[in-house]
Coordinates of C-alpha atoms in Angstrom, one line a residue:
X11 CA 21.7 -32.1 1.5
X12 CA 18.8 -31.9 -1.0
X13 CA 16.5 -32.6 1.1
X14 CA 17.7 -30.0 4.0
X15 CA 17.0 -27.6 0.8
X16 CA 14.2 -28.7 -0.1
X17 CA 11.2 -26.5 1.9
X18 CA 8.4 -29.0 1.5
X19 CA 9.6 -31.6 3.2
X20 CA 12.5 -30.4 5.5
X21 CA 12.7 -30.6 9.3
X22 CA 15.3 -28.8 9.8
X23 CA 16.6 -30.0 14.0
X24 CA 13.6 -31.8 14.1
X25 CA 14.5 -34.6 12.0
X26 CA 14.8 -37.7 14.8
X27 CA 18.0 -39.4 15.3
X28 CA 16.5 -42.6 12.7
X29 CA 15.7 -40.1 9.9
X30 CA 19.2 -38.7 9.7
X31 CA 20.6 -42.0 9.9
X32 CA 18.3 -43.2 7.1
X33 CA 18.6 -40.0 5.0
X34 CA 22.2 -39.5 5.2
X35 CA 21.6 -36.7 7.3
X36 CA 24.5 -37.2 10.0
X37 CA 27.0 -34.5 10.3
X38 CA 24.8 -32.0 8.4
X39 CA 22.4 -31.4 11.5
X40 CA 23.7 -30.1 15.6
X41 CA 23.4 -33.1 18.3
X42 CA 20.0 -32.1 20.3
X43 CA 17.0 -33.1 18.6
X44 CA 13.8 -30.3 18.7
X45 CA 10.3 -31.2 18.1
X46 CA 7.9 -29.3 16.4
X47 CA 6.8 -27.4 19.4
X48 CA 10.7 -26.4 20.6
X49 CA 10.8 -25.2 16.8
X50 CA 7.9 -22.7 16.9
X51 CA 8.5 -21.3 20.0
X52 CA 11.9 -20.3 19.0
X53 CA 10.8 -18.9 15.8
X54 CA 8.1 -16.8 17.8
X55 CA 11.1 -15.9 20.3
X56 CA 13.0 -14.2 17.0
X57 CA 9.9 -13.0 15.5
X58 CA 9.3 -11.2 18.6
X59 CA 12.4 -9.9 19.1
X60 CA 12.9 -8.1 15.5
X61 CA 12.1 -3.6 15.8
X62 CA 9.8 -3.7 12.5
X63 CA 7.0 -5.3 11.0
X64 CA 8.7 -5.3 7.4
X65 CA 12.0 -7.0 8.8
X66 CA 9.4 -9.8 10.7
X67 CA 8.0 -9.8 7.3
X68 CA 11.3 -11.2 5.9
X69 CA 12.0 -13.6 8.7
X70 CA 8.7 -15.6 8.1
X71 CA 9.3 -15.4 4.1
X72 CA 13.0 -16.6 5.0
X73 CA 11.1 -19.5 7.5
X74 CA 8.8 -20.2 4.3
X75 CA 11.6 -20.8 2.0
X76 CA 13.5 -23.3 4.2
X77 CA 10.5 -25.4 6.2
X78 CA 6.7 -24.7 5.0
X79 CA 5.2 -27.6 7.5
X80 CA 6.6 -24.8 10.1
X81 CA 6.1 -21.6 8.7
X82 CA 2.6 -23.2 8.3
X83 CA 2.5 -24.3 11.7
X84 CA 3.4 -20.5 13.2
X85 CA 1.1 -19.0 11.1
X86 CA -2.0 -21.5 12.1
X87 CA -1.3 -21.7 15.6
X88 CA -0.1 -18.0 16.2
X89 CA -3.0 -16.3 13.5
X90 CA -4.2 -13.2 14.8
X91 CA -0.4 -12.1 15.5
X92 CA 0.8 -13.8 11.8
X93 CA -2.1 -12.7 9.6
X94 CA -1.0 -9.1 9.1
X95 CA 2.8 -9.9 8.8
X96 CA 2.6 -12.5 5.9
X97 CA -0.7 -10.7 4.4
X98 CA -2.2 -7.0 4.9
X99 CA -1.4 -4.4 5.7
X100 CA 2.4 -5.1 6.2
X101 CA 3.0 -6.9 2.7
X102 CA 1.8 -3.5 0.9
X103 CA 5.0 -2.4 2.4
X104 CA 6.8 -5.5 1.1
X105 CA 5.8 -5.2 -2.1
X106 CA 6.6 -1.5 -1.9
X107 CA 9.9 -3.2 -1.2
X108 CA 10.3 -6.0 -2.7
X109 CA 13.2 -5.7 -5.3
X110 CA 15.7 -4.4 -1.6
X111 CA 13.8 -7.7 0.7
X112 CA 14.1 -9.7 -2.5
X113 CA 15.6 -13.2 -1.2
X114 CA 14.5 -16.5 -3.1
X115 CA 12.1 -16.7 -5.9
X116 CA 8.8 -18.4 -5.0
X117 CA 6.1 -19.3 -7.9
X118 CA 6.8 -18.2 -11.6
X119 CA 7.7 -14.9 -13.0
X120 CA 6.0 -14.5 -16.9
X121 CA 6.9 -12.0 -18.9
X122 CA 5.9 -10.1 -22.3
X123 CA 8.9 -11.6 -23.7
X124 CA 7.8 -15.1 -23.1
X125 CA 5.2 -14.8 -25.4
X126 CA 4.5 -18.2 -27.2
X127 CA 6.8 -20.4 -24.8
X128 CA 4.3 -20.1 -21.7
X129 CA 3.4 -23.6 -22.0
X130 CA 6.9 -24.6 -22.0
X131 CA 7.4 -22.4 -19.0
X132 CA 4.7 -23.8 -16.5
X133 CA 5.9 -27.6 -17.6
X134 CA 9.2 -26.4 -15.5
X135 CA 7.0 -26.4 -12.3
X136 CA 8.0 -29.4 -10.5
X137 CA 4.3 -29.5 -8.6
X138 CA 0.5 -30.7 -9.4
X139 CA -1.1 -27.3 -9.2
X140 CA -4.7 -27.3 -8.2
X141 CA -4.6 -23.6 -7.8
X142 CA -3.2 -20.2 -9.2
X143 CA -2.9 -16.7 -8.3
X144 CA -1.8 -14.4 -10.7
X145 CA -1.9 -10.7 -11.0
X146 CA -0.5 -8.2 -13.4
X147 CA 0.5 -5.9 -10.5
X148 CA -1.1 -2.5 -11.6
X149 CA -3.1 -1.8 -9.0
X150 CA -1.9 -3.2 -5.4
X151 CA -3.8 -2.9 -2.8
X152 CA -4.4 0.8 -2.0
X153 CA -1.1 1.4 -3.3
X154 CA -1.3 1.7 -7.2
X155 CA 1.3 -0.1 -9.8
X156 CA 3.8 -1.6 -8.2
X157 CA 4.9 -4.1 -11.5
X158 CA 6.5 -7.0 -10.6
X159 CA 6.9 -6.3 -7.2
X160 CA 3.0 -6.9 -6.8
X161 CA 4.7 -10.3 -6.5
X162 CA 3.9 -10.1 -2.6
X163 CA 0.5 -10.7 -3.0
X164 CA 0.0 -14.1 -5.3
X165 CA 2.5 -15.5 -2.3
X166 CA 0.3 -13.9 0.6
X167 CA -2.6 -15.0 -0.7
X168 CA -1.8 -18.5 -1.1
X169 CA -0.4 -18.7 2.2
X170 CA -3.3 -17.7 3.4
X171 CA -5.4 -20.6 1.6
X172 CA -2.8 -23.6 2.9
X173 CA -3.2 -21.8 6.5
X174 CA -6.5 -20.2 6.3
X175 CA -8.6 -23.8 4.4
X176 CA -5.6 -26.5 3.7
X177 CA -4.7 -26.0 0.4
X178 CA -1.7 -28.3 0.3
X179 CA 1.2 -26.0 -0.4
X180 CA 2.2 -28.5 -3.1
X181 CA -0.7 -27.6 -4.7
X182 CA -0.5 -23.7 -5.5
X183 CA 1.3 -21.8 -7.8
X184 CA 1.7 -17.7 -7.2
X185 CA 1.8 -16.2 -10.2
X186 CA 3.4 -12.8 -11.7
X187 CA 2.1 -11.4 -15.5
X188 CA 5.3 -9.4 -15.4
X189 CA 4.1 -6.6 -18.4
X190 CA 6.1 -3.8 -17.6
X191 CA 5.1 -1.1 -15.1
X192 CA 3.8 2.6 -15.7
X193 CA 5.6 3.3 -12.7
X194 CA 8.8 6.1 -12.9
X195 CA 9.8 5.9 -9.8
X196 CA 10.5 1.7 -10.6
X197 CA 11.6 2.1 -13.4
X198 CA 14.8 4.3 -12.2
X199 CA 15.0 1.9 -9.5
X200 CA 18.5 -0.1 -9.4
X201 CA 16.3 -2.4 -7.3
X202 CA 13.5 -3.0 -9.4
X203 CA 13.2 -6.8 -10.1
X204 CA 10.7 -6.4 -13.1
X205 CA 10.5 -5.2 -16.8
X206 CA 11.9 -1.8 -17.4
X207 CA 9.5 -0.8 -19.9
X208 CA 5.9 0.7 -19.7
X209 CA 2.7 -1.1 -19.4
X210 CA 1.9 -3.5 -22.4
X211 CA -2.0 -3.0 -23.4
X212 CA -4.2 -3.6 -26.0
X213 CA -4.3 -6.5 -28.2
X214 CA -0.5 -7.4 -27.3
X215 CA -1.8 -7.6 -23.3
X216 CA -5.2 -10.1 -24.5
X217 CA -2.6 -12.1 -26.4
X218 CA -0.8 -13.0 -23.6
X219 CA -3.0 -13.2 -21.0
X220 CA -4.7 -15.4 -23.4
X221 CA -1.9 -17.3 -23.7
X222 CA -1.3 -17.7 -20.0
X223 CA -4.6 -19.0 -19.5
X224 CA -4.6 -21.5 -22.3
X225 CA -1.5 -22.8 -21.3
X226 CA -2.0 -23.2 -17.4
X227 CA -5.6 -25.2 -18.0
X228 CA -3.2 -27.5 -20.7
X229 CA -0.8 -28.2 -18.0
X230 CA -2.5 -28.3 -14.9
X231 CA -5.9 -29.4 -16.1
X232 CA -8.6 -28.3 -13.5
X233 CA -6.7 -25.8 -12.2
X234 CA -8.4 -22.8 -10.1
X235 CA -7.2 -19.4 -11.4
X236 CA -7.9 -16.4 -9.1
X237 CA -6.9 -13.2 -10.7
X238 CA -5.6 -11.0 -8.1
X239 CA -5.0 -6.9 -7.7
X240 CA -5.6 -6.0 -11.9
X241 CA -6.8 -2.6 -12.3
X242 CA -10.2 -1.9 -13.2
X243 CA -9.9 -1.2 -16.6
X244 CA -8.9 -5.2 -16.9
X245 CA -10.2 -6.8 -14.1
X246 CA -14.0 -6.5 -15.2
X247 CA -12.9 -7.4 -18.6
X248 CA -10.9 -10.7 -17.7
X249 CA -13.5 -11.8 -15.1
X250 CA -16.6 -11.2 -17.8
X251 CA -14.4 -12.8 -20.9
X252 CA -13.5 -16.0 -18.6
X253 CA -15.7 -16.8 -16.2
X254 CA -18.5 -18.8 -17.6
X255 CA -16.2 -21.0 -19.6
X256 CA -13.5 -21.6 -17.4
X257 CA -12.7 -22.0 -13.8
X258 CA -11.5 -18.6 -12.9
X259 CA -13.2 -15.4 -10.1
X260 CA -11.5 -12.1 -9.6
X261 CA -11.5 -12.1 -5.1
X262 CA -10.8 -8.4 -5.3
X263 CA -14.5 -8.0 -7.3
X264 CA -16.3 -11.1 -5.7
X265 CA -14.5 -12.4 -2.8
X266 CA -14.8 -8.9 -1.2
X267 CA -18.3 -8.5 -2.2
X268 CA -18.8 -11.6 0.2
X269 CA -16.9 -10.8 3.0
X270 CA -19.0 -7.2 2.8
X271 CA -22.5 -8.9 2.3
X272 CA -21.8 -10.9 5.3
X273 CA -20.9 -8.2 7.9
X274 CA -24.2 -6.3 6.8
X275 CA -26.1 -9.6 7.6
X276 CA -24.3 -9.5 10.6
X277 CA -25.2 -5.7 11.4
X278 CA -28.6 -6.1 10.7
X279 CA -29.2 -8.7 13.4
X280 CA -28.1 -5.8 15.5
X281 CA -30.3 -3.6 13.9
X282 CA -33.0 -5.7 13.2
X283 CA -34.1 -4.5 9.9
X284 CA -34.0 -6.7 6.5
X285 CA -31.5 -6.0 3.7
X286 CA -33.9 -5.1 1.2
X287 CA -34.6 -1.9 3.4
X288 CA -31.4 -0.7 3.6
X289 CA -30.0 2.1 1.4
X290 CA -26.6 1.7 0.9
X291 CA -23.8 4.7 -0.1
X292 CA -20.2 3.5 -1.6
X293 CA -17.2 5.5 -1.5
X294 CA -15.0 4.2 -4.2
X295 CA -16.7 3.3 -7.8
X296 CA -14.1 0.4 -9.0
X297 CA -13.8 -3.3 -8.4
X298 CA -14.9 -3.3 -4.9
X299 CA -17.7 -0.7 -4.8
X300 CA -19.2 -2.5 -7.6
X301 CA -18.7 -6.0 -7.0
X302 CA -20.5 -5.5 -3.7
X303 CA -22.9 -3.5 -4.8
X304 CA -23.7 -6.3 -7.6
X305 CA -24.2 -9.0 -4.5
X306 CA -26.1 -6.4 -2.4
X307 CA -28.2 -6.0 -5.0
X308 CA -28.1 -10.1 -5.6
X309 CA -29.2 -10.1 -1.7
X310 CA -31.4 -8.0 -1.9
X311 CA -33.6 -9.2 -4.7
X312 CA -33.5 -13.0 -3.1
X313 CA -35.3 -10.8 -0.1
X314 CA -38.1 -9.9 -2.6
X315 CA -37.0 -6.5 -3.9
X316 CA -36.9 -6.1 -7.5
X317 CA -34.1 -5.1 -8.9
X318 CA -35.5 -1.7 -10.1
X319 CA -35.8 -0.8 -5.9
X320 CA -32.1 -2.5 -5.4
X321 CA -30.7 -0.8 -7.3
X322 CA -32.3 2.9 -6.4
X323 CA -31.0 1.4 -2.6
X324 CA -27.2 1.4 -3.7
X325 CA -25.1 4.7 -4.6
X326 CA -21.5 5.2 -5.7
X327 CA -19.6 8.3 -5.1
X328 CA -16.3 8.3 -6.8
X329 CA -13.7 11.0 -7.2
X330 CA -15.7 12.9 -9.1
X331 CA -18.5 13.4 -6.4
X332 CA -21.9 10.9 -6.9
X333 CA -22.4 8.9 -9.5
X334 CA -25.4 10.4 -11.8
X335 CA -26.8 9.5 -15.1
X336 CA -26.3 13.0 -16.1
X337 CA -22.4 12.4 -15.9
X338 CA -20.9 11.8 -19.5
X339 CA -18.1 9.1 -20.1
X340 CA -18.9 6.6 -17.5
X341 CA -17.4 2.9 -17.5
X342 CA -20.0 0.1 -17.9
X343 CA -19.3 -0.9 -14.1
X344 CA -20.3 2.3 -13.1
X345 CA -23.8 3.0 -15.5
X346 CA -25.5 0.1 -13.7
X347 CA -25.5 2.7 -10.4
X348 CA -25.9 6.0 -12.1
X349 CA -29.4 7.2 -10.8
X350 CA -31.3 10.5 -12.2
X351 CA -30.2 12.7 -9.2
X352 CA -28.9 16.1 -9.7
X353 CA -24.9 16.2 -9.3
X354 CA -22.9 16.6 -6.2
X355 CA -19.3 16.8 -5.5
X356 CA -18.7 15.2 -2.0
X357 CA -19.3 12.7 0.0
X358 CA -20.6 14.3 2.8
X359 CA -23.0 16.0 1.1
X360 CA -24.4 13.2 -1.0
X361 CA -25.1 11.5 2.9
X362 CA -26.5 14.0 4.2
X363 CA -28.5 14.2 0.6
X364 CA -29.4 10.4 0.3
X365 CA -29.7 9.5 4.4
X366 CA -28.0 6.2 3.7
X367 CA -28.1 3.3 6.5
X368 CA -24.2 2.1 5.4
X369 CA -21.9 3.8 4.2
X370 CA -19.0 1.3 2.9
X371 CA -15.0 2.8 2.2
X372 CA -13.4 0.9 -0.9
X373 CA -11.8 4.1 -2.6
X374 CA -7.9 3.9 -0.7
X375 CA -9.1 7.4 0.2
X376 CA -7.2 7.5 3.6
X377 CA -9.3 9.2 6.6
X378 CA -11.9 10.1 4.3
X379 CA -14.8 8.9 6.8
X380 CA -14.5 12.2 8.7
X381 CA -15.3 12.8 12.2
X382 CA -18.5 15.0 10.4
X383 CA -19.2 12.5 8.3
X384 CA -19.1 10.0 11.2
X385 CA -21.5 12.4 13.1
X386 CA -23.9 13.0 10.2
X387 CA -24.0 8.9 9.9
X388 CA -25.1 9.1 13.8
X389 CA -27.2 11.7 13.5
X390 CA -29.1 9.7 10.8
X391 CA -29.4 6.2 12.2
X392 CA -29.4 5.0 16.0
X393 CA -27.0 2.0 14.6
X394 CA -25.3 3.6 11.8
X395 CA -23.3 0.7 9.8
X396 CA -19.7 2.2 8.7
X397 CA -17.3 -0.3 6.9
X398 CA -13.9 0.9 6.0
X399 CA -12.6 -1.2 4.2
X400 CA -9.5 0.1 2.3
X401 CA -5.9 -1.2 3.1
X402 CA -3.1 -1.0 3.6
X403 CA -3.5 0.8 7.3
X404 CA -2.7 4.4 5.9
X405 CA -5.8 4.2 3.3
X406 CA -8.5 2.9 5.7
X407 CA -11.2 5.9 5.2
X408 CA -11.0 5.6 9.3
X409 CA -9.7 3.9 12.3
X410 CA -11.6 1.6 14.6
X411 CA -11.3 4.3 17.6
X412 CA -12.3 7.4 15.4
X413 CA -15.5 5.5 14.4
X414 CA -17.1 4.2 17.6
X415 CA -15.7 7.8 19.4
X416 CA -17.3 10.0 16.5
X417 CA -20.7 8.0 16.4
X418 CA -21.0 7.5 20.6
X419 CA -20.5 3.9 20.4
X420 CA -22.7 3.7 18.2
X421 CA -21.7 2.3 14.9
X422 CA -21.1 -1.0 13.6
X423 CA -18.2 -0.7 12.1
X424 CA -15.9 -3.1 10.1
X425 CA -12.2 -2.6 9.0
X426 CA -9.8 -3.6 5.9
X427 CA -6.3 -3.6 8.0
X428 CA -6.4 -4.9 11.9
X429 CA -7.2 -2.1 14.8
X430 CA -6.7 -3.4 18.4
X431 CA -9.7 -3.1 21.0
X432 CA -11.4 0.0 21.4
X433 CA -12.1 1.5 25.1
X434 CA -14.9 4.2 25.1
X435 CA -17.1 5.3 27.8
X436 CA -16.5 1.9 30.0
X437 CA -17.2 -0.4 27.1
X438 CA -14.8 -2.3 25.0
X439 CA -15.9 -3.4 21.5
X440 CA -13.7 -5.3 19.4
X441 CA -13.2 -4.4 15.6
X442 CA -12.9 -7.5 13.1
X443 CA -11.2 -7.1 9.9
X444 CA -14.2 -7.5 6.7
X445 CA -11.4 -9.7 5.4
X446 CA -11.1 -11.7 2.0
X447 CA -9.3 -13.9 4.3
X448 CA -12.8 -15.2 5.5
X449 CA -14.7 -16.1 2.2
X450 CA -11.9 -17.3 -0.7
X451 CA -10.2 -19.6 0.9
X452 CA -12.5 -21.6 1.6
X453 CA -14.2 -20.7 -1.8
X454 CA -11.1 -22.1 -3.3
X455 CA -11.3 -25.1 -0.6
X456 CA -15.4 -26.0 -2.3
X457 CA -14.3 -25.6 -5.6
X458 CA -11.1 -27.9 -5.8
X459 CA -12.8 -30.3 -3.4
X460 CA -16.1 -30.8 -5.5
X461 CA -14.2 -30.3 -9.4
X462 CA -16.5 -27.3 -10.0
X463 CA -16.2 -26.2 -13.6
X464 CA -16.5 -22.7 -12.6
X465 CA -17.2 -20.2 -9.8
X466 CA -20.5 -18.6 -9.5
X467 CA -21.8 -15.5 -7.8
X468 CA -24.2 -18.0 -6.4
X469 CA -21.5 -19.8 -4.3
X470 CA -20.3 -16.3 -2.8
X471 CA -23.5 -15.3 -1.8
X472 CA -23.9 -18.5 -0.5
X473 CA -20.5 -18.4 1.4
X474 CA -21.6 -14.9 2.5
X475 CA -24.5 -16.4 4.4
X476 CA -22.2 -19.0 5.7
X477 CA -20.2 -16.6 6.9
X478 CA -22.9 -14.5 8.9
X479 CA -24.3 -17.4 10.4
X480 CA -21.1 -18.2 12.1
X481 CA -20.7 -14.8 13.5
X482 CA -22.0 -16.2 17.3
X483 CA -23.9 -14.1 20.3
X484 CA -20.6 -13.1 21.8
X485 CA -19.0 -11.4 18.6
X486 CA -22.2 -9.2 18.3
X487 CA -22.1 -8.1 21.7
X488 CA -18.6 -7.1 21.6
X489 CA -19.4 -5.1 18.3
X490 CA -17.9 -7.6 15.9
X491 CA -19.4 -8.4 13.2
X492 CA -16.5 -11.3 11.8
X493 CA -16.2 -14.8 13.9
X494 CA -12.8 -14.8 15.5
X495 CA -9.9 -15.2 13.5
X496 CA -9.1 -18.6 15.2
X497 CA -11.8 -20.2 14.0
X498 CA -10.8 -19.4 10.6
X499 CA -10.1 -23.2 9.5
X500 CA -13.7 -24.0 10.8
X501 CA -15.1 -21.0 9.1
X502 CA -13.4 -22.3 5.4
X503 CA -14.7 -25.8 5.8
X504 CA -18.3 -24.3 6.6
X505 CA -17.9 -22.3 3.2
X506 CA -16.3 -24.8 1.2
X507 CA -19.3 -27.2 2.1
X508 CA -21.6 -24.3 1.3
X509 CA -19.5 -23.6 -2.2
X510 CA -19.8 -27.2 -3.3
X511 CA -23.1 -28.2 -2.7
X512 CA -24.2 -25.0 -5.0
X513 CA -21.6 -27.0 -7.4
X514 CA -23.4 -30.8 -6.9
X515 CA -26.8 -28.4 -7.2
X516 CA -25.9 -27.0 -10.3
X517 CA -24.2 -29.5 -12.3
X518 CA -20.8 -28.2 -12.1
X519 CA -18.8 -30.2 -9.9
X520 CA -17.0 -33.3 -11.5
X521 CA -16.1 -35.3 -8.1
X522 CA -18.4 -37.7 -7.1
X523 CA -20.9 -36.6 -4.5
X524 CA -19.2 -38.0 -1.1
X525 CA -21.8 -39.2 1.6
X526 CA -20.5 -36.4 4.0
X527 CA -19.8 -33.4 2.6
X528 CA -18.2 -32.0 5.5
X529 CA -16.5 -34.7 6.9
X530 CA -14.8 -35.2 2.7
X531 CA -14.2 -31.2 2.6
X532 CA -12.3 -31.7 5.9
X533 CA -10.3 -34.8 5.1
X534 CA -8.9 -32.6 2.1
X535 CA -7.3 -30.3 4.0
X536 CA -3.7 -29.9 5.1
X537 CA -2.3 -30.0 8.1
X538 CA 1.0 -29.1 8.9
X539 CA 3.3 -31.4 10.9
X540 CA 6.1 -33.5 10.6

């Protein structure tokens, strides 16, 4: 019976008529034996069957809890239908949910009250973790503090880095810094599975967090921390205090910096011009606006520029209208990208102002990239490049159709939640998520596989070009500027080859140097089957 309960290595009707006589498994199981196959295409028969996207949602965390070699098997063979059910946009509404959907607990739940007995907390988990995701929950996705209920996304992400590059399930730990939430309406909420208490901050928030840290490196030594969906206030702080000591990166600051990077190498093979020309216009000032803007600027000074004329190329406009020296009270993040420029309030006006060549969405602003702004972008450039990149689905500054209508066809454009083909004028074009998806897990995948000490903005940049170069012919003629979400598992080993031979370069991986990089990276990864 254990084992039937046990997710990582139950079959479920698939066990063969040997194994349940072996395992004292006869009795507990019905007569006809399934294989694999049979199992999956009666999970996808259910899935398919179910009204909502939140209650398919449940059904694959329900297959997750009882049989991962399947639920891993779905989502690998079935990804471009899975992706946004376990992952964005649908699991903002899951989280949004999460105390009614709540089912089984998966990964560890820490709160302010555990302080000093974290150590003796993570030596409970019965696995080897090679990697953790932990977030704090205050600012999910588009969605704002969602406390412990931000739980969602340390699972969705680590699913997505066992189906995405292989990371054995075994291997990951989700994580939840449960600290209270800010949040009323959670707080009244009979359902709410977190603290009832406000936000701890200050020197009471370091302490723990500090604590965390020290005590998941002491028990899983090595161990790959990826801090996930903190607000801005502490992720910049977290990510500048850790990351050149210990093995840590912040994917909402770097890992969507690299997805971004690579889409505008992709649209400039379109457009033919070199990124160092480009003048680039953010809406959205926080973690994502800047963390690109740091790599653009990264790029753009490998391409000669000084960083003087890369910066004076990249522009923030926030909530507040464009970002301007002149401005008092602005965060460090922010000051790098404050130009002398007289103030203005909107974003229109600061493109029609500045004449940008991109303009990139990362403020959960939803249908902010107006069909004017779309216009004035067109009007502009032949090939203007518009990213919006916001998710959930309801923040996206615009939808696939609205951007290629408003701009003739003409823009190449990049999304944060999925959009289905777009028809226009006799031509299809084929929008491609700018995706996290397609940089961190195989990130993770370099770094594990090579013992890197840390993570470096070198090895996102270089996953960045990675990425780009596996964006084929076909993809660019269709308008997409991402590979194919199929070839995901190829894309991760590319970039975890990419990620660890920055790490052999630089001193900082402690695995021996294998012969073949590739051929090592890939005989590291999991594959799900009985």
């Amino acid at each position: 019976m254990a084992l039937l309960r046990d997710p990582l290595l139950n079959k479920g009707t698939a066990f063969t008529e040997a194994e349940r006589d072996a395992l004292g498994l006869r009795g507990f199981l019905p007569a006809h034996v399934l294989s694999m196959q049979d199992q999956v295409e009666r999970v996808l028969v259910n899935l398919r069957g179910l009204p909502s996207d939140l209650e398919k949602y449940v059904a694959l965390n329900s297959l997750h809890d009882r049989n991962e070699a399947l639920f891993f098997r779905v989502v690998c063979d079935n990804i471009d239908e899975i992706q946004p059910l376990i992952y964005t946009p649908t699991v903002g509404l899951a989280c949004q949910r999460y105390g009614l959907i709540f089912q089984r607990p998966r990964g560890m739940f820490i709160s302010a009250n555990d302080r000093g007995r974290i150590a003796e907390m993570l030596a409970n988990w019965p696995y080897p973790a090679k990697l953790i995701v932990v977030t704090d929950g205050e600012r999910i996705l588009g969605l704002g503090d969602l406390g412990a209920h931000g739980m969602g996304i340390p699972v969705g992400k680590l699913s997505l880095y066992s189906a995405c590059a292989g990371i054995h399930p075994e291997h990951t730990l989700p994580i939840m810094l449960d600290v209270g939430t800010n949040n009323e309406e959670f707080l009244n909420d009979p359902y709410y599975i977190g603290m009832r208490q406000k936000r701890l901050s200050g020197a009471a928030y370091d302490d723990l967090v500090d604590e965390f840290i020290s005590a998941a490196r002491e028990t899983f030594p090595g161990v790959l921390i990826q801090f996930e969906d903190f607000a801005n206030h502490s992720a910049f702080r977290l990510l500048h205090k850790y990351r050149d000591r210990i093995n840590v990166f912040n994917d909402d600051i770097q890992g969507t910096a690299a997805v971004a990077l690579a889409g505008l190498f992709s649209a400039l093979r379109v457009t033919g011009g070199k990124l160092a020309d480009q003048r680039v216009l953010f809406l959205g000032a926080g973690e994502a606006a800047t963390g690109i803007a740091d790599l653009v600027v990264s790029a753009m000074m490998a391409e000669g520029a000084s960083e003087a004329d890369a910066l004076k190329r990249t522009w923030l406009v926030d909530s507040r209208g464009l970002v301007v020296k002149s401005r008092a009270g602005l965060t460090d993040h922010k000051l790098r990208y404050a130009h002398d420029h007289a103030p203005i309030g909107d974003f229109l006006t600061a493109l029609q102002t500045l004449k940008p060549t991109a303009i990139i969405g990362v403020a959960a602003v939803g249908g902010a990239f107006t069909p004017e702004v779309l216009q004035a972008m067109t009007a502009i450039n032949e090939r203007p490049i518009v990213f919006a990149l916001s998710n959930p689905t309801s923040k996206a500054e615009c939808s696939a159709e609205q951007a290629y209508r408003h701009t003739g066809g003409r823009a190449l454009f990049a999304c944060g939640s999925p959009y289905d083909p777009v028809k226009l004028d006799g031509k299809t074009f084929v929008p491609r998520q700018g995706n996290n998806s397609y940089i961190f897990p195989g990130v993770g995948l370099g770094a594990i596989a090579s013992g890197s000490r840390l993570v470096t903005d070198e090895m996102f940049m270089a996953a960045a070009h990675t990425l780009a170069y596996l964006v084929n012919k076909d993809d660019i003629e269709q308008g997409s500027l991402y590979p194919a979400l199929p070839r995901i598992r190829e894309v991760s080993a590319h970039i975890a080859v990419a990620v660890a031979e920055v790490a052999y370069k630089r001193g900082l991986a402690t695995a021996p140097a294998p012969n073949d990089l590739m051929a090592f990276v890939q005989s590291q990864m999991y594959h799900p089957h009985y």
